[in-house]
Amino acid sequence: MISDKELLEKFEKLPEEVKDAMLSVDSADKIYDIGKRSNLMIDKIGSLAEETGRVMLGITRPDDFAASLEKRLGIPKESAEKIAEEV
């Protein structure tokens, strides 16, 4: 488990464009839309956003994103792969 301090340190090291993308309302809206189209409940959409952030921070490797979504969201592999591709 990664601490809040470590998360903040990783965030501070990101390029400004990535920081802006992570904090933008547009990005949040896109994640929400993907979650709704995928029939995820609101708590699962929050988890999707967190997992997306973990990829952007370099905590989760992009190649592991779909598997992380499958496990964390409790969804079938095919659904997780589709969501990961959309994100």
mmCIF file of C-alpha atoms in Angstrom:
data_model
loop_
_atom_site.group_PDB
_atom_site.id
_atom_site.type_symbol
_atom_site.label_atom_id
_atom_site.label_comp_id
_atom_site.label_asym_id
_atom_site.label_seq_id
_atom_site.Cartn_x
_atom_site.Cartn_y
_atom_site.Cartn_z
ATOM 1 C CA MET A 1 0.000 0.000 0.000
ATOM 2 C CA ILE A 2 1.300 3.410 -0.919
ATOM 3 C CA SER A 3 1.039 6.252 1.573
ATOM 4 C CA ASP A 4 -0.596 9.615 0.916
ATOM 5 C CA LYS A 5 2.828 11.231 1.223
ATOM 6 C CA GLU A 6 4.265 8.948 -1.459
ATOM 7 C CA LEU A 7 1.272 9.687 -3.715
ATOM 8 C CA LEU A 8 1.828 13.406 -3.307
ATOM 9 C CA GLU A 9 5.533 13.045 -4.047
ATOM 10 C CA LYS A 10 4.779 11.094 -7.230
ATOM 11 C CA PHE A 11 2.177 13.659 -8.262
ATOM 12 C CA GLU A 12 4.589 16.557 -7.722
ATOM 13 C CA LYS A 13 7.139 14.903 -10.047
ATOM 14 C CA LEU A 14 4.665 14.624 -12.949
ATOM 15 C CA PRO A 15 4.854 16.950 -15.953
ATOM 16 C CA GLU A 16 2.440 19.887 -15.696
ATOM 17 C CA GLU A 17 0.320 18.546 -18.580
ATOM 18 C CA VAL A 18 -0.294 15.275 -16.737
ATOM 19 C CA LYS A 19 -1.096 17.089 -13.489
ATOM 20 C CA ASP A 20 -3.570 19.287 -15.357
ATOM 21 C CA ALA A 21 -5.200 16.249 -16.969
ATOM 22 C CA MET A 22 -5.535 14.470 -13.627
ATOM 23 C CA LEU A 23 -7.179 17.474 -11.999
ATOM 24 C CA SER A 24 -9.381 18.605 -14.873
ATOM 25 C CA VAL A 25 -13.155 18.485 -14.760
ATOM 26 C CA ASP A 26 -13.111 17.270 -18.359
ATOM 27 C CA SER A 27 -11.092 14.182 -17.397
ATOM 28 C CA ALA A 28 -13.414 13.485 -14.482
ATOM 29 C CA ASP A 29 -16.437 13.811 -16.761
ATOM 30 C CA LYS A 30 -14.907 11.391 -19.264
ATOM 31 C CA ILE A 31 -14.195 8.799 -16.569
ATOM 32 C CA TYR A 32 -17.741 9.219 -15.248
ATOM 33 C CA ASP A 33 -19.193 8.790 -18.755
ATOM 34 C CA ILE A 34 -17.135 5.644 -19.376
ATOM 35 C CA GLY A 35 -18.297 4.246 -16.036
ATOM 36 C CA LYS A 36 -21.962 5.004 -16.742
ATOM 37 C CA ARG A 37 -21.792 3.495 -20.249
ATOM 38 C CA SER A 38 -20.218 0.428 -18.651
ATOM 39 C CA ASN A 39 -23.093 0.201 -16.149
ATOM 40 C CA LEU A 40 -20.857 0.778 -13.138
ATOM 41 C CA MET A 41 -22.345 1.979 -9.875
ATOM 42 C CA ILE A 42 -21.063 5.312 -8.545
ATOM 43 C CA ASP A 43 -18.662 3.686 -6.057
ATOM 44 C CA LYS A 44 -17.164 1.609 -8.861
ATOM 45 C CA ILE A 45 -16.784 4.742 -10.989
ATOM 46 C CA GLY A 46 -14.777 6.214 -8.123
ATOM 47 C CA SER A 47 -12.590 3.119 -8.113
ATOM 48 C CA LEU A 48 -12.170 3.447 -11.884
ATOM 49 C CA ALA A 49 -10.990 7.031 -11.385
ATOM 50 C CA GLU A 50 -8.549 5.937 -8.673
ATOM 51 C CA GLU A 51 -7.118 3.162 -10.837
ATOM 52 C CA THR A 52 -6.771 5.575 -13.750
ATOM 53 C CA GLY A 53 -4.869 7.930 -11.457
ATOM 54 C CA ARG A 54 -2.595 5.086 -10.368
ATOM 55 C CA VAL A 55 -1.632 4.518 -14.000
ATOM 56 C CA MET A 56 -0.980 8.222 -14.525
ATOM 57 C CA LEU A 57 1.189 8.284 -11.396
ATOM 58 C CA GLY A 58 3.174 5.273 -12.568
ATOM 59 C CA ILE A 59 2.012 3.052 -9.705
ATOM 60 C CA THR A 60 0.116 0.678 -11.985
ATOM 61 C CA ARG A 61 1.739 -0.248 -15.269
ATOM 62 C CA PRO A 62 -0.451 0.432 -18.308
ATOM 63 C CA ASP A 63 -0.147 -3.246 -19.272
ATOM 64 C CA ASP A 64 -1.677 -4.175 -15.898
ATOM 65 C CA PHE A 65 -4.522 -1.636 -16.010
ATOM 66 C CA ALA A 66 -7.224 -3.981 -17.332
ATOM 67 C CA ALA A 67 -6.305 -6.708 -14.838
ATOM 68 C CA SER A 68 -6.383 -4.156 -12.015
ATOM 69 C CA LEU A 69 -9.831 -2.994 -13.124
ATOM 70 C CA GLU A 70 -11.074 -6.580 -13.365
ATOM 71 C CA LYS A 71 -9.973 -7.303 -9.807
ATOM 72 C CA ARG A 72 -10.895 -3.979 -8.192
ATOM 73 C CA LEU A 73 -14.251 -3.544 -9.913
ATOM 74 C CA GLY A 74 -15.175 -7.227 -9.790
ATOM 75 C CA ILE A 75 -16.054 -7.309 -13.477
ATOM 76 C CA PRO A 76 -15.379 -9.822 -16.267
ATOM 77 C CA LYS A 77 -12.034 -9.648 -18.053
ATOM 78 C CA GLU A 78 -13.660 -8.598 -21.339
ATOM 79 C CA SER A 79 -15.449 -5.692 -19.659
ATOM 80 C CA ALA A 80 -12.284 -4.582 -17.907
ATOM 81 C CA GLU A 81 -10.345 -4.669 -21.166
ATOM 82 C CA LYS A 82 -13.009 -2.615 -22.936
ATOM 83 C CA ILE A 83 -13.038 -0.003 -20.152
ATOM 84 C CA ALA A 84 -9.229 0.155 -20.070
ATOM 85 C CA GLU A 85 -9.167 0.697 -23.816
ATOM 86 C CA GLU A 86 -11.710 3.522 -23.584
ATOM 87 C CA VAL A 87 -9.770 5.225 -20.808
#
